mmCIF file of C-alpha atoms in Angstrom:
data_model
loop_
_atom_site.group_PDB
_atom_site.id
_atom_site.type_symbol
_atom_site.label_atom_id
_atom_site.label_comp_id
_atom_site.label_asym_id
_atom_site.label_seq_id
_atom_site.Cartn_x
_atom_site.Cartn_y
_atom_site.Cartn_z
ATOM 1 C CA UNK A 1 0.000 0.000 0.000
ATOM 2 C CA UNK A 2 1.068 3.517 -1.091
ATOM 3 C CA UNK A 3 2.391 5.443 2.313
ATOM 4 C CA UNK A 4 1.442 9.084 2.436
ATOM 5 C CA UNK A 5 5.063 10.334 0.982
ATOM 6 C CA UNK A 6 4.643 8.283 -2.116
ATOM 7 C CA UNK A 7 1.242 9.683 -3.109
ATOM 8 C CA UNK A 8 3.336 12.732 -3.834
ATOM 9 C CA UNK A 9 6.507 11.209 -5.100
ATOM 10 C CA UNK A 10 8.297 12.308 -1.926
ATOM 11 C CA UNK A 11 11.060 10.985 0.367
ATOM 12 C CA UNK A 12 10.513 10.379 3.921
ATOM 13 C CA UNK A 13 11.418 12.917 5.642
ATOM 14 C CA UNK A 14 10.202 15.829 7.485
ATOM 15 C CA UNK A 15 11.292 18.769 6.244
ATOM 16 C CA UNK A 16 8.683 19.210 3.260
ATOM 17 C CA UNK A 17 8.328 22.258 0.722
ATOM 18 C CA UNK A 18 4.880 23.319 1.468
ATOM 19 C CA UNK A 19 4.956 25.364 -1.557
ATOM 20 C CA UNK A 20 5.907 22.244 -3.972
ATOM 21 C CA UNK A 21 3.453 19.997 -1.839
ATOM 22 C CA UNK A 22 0.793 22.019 -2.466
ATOM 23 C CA UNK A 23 1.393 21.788 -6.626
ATOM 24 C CA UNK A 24 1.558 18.066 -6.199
ATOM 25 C CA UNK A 25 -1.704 18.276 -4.938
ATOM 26 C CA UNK A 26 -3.475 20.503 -6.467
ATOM 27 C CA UNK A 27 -1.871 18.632 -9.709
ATOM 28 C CA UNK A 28 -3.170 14.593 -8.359
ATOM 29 C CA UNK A 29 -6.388 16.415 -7.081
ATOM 30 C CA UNK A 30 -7.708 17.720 -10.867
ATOM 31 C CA UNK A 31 -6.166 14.041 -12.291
ATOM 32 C CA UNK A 32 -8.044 11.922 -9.843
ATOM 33 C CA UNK A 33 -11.309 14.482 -9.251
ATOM 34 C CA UNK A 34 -14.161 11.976 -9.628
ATOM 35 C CA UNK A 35 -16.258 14.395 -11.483
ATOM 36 C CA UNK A 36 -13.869 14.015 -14.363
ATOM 37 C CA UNK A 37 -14.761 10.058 -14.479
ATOM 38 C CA UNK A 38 -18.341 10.765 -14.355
ATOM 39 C CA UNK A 39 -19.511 8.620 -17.679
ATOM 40 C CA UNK A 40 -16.289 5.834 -17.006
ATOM 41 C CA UNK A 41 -17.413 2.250 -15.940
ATOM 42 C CA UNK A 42 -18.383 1.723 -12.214
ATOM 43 C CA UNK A 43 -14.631 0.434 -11.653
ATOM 44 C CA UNK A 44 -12.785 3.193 -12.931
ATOM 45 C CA UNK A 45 -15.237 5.420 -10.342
ATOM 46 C CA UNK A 46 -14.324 3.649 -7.615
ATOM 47 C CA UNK A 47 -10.858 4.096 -8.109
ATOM 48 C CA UNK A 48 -10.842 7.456 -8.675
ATOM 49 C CA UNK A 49 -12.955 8.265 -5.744
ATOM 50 C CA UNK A 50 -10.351 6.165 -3.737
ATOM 51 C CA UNK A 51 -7.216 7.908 -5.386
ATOM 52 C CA UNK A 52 -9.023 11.153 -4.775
ATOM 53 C CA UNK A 53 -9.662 10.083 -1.088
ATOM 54 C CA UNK A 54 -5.945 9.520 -0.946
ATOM 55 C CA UNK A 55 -4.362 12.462 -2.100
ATOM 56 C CA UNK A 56 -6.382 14.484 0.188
ATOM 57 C CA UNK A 57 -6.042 12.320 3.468
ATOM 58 C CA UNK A 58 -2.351 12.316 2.428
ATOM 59 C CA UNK A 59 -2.091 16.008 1.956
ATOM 60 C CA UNK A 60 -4.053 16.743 5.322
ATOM 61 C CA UNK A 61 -1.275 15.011 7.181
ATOM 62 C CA UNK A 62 1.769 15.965 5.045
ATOM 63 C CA UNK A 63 0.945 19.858 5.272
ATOM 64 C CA UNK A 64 1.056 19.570 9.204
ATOM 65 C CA UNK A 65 4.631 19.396 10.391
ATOM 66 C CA UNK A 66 2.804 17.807 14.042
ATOM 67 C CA UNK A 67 0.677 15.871 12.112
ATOM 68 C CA UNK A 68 4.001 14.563 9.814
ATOM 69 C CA UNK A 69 6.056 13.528 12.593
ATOM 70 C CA UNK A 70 2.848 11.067 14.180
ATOM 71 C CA UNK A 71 1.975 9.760 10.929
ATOM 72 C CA UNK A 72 6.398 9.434 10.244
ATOM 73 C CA UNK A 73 6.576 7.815 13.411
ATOM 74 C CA UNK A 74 3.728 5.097 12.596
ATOM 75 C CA UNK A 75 5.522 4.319 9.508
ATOM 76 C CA UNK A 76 8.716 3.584 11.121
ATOM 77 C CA UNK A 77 7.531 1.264 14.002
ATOM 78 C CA UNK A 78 5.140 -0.031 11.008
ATOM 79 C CA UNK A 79 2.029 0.486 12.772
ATOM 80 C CA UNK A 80 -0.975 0.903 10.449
ATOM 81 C CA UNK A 81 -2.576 4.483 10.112
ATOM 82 C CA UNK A 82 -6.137 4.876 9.742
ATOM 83 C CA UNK A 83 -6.689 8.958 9.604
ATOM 84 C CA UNK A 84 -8.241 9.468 12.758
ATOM 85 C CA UNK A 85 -6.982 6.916 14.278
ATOM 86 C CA UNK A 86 -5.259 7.730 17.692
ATOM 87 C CA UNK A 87 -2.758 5.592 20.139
ATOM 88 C CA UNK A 88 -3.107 6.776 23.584
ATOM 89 C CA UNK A 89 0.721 8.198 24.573
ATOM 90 C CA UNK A 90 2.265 6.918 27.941
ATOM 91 C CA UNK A 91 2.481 9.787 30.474
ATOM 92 C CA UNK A 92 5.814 11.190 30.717
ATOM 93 C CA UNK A 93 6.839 10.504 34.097
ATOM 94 C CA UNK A 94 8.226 14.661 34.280
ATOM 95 C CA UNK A 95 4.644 15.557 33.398
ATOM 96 C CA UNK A 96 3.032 13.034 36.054
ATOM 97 C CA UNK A 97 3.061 14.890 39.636
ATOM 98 C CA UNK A 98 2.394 18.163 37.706
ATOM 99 C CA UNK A 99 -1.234 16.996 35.898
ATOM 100 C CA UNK A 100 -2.154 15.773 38.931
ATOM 101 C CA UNK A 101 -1.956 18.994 40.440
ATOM 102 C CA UNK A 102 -3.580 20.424 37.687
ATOM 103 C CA UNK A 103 -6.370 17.994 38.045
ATOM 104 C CA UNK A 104 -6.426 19.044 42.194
ATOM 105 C CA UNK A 105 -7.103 22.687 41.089
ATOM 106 C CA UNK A 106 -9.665 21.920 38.657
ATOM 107 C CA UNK A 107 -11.376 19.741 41.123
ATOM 108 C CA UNK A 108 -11.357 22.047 43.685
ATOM 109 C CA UNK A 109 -12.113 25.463 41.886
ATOM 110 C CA UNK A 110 -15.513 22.804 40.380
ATOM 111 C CA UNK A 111 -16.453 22.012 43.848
ATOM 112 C CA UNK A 112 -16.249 25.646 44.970
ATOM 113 C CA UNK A 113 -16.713 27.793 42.137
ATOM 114 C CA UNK A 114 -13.980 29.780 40.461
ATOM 115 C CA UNK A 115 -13.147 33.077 43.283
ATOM 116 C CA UNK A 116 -10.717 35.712 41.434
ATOM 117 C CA UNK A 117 -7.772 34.411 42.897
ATOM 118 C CA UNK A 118 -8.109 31.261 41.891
ATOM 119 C CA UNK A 119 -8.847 32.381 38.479
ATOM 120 C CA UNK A 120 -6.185 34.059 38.458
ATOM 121 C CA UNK A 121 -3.817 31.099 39.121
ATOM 122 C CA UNK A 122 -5.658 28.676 36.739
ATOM 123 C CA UNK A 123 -5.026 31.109 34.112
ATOM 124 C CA UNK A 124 -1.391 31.701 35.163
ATOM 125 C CA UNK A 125 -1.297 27.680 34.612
ATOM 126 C CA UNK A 126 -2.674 27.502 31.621
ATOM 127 C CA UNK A 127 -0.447 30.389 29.723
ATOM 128 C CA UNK A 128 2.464 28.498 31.171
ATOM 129 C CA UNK A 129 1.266 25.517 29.924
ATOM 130 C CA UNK A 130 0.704 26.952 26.677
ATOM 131 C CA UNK A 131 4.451 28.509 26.223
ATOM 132 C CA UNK A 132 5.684 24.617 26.967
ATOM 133 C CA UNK A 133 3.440 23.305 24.418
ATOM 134 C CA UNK A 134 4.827 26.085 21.823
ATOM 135 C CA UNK A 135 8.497 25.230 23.097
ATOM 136 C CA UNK A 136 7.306 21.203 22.846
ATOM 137 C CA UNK A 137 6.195 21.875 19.259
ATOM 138 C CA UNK A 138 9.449 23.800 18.433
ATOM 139 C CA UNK A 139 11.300 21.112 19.290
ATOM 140 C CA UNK A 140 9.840 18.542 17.607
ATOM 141 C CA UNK A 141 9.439 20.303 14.458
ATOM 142 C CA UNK A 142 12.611 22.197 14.408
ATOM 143 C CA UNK A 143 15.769 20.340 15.671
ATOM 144 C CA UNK A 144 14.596 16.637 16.504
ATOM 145 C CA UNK A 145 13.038 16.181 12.773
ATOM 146 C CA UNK A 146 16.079 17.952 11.197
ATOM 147 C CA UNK A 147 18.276 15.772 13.292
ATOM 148 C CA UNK A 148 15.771 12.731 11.676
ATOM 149 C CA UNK A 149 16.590 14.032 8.452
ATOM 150 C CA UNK A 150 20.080 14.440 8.644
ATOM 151 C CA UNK A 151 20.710 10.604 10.542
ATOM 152 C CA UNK A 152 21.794 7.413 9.440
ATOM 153 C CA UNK A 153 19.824 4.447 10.021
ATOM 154 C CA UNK A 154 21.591 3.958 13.322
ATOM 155 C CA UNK A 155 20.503 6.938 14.259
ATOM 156 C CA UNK A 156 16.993 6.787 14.096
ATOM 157 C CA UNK A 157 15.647 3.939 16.909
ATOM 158 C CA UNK A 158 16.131 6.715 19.674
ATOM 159 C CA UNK A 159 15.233 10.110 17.312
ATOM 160 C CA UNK A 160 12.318 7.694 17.170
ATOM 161 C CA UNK A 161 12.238 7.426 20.736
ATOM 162 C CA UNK A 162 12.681 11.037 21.413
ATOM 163 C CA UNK A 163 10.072 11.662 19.141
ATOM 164 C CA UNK A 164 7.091 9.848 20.926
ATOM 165 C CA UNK A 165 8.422 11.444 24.321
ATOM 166 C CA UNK A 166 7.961 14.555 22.399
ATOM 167 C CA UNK A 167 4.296 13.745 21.151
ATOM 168 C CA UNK A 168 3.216 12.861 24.632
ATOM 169 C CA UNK A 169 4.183 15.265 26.592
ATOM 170 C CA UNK A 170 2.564 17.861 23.486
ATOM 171 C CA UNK A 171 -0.542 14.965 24.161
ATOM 172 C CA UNK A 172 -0.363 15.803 28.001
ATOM 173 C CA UNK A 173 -0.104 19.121 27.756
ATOM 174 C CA UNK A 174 -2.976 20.221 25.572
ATOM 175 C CA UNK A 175 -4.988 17.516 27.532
ATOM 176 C CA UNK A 176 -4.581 19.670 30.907
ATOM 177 C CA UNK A 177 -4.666 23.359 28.720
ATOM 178 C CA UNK A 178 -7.890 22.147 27.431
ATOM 179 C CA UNK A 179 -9.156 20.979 31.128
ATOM 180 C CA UNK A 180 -8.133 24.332 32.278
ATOM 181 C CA UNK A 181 -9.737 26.651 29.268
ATOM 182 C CA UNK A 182 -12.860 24.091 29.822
ATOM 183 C CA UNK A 183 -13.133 25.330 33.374
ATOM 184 C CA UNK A 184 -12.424 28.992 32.959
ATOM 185 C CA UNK A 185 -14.547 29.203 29.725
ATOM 186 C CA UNK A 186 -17.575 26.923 31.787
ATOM 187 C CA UNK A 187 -17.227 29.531 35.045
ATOM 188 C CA UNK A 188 -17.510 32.597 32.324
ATOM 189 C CA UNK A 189 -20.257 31.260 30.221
ATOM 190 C CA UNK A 190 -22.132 30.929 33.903
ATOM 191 C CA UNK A 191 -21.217 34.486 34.477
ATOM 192 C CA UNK A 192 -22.533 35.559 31.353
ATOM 193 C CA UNK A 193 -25.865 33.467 31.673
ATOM 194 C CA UNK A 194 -26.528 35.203 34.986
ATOM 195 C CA UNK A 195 -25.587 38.869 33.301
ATOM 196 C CA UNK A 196 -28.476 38.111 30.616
ATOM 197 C CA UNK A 197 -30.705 36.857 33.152
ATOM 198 C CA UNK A 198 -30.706 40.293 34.736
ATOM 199 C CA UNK A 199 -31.180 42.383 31.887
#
């Protein structure tokens, strides 16, 4: 089966011109658009409606440099990737005592209602949080895949490694951001529901 690089005639590896990816798609998209194969047999339908199907699921994952270095990964330890398919990451242990402390706030600010000061600190959380995740990202798509790109084969088992570590603390971290914009956004919309009540 065609892997999401070869759709587009490219090499595996992650630094991708997003310019020249584009062209390749736009190019496969107008060659395999089923509308064109309109009056062909019922066979020659199907196959263009699956080619078209996967030029575009390839091009949704290519175009993301995140979404590259998951699907790059799955390829390598030769897992098969259904789009949308997701493999719960392991916790990093670094990220462990911290979540649950995160989860401790959230708990506590649900039980008792979001005061200003503890607004204050969930929110002082979740922008730190946030400039990790952007750091996290930077890493990932910056030096560890040019590092992937630039490595011999006996290289790559632990930029593989470092990889996943990568992906699940990004996993971990938008987990708890999420959690925490969840809570802040919930206690608002109350706020807001009891504003228009008044009026």
């Amino acid at each position: 089966m065609t892997d999401h690089f070869e759709v587009f005639g490219l090499p595996r590896r992650l630094a991708i011109d997003v310019d020249e990816l584009q062209r390749r798609f736009y190019a496969l998209s107008r060659q395999w658009h089923p509308d064109y194969y309109a009056g062909a047999p019922p066979e020659v339908q199907a196959r263009a409606l699956e080619q078209s199907a996967r030029v575009n699921a390839a091009y949704r994952t290519l175009r993301d440099p995140i979404a590259r270095i998951e699907y790059l990964v799955q390829l390598e330890e030769g897992r098969t990737t259904r789009e949308g398919a997701t493999v719960r990451p392991e916790a990093p242990p670094e990220l462990l005592e911290e979540m649950f402390e995160i989860q401790e706030a959230l708990a506590e600010a649900r039980a008792g209602g979001l005061d200003e000061a503890t607004r204050r600190a969930l929110e002082a959380q979740r922008d730190r949080l946030r400039a990790r995740l952007a750091e996290e990202e930077a890493r990932l798509t910056g030096p560890l895949a040019a590092a992937w790109d630039a490595a011999d084969a006996a290289a790559r088992p632990a930029l593989l490694e470092a990889f996943k570590r990568g992906l699940a603390t990004r996993a971990y971290l938008r987990t708890a951001i999420e959690d925490l914009e969840r809570a802040l956004g919930a206690e608002e919309g109350t706020a807001d529901h009891v504003a228009h009540r008044r009026h």
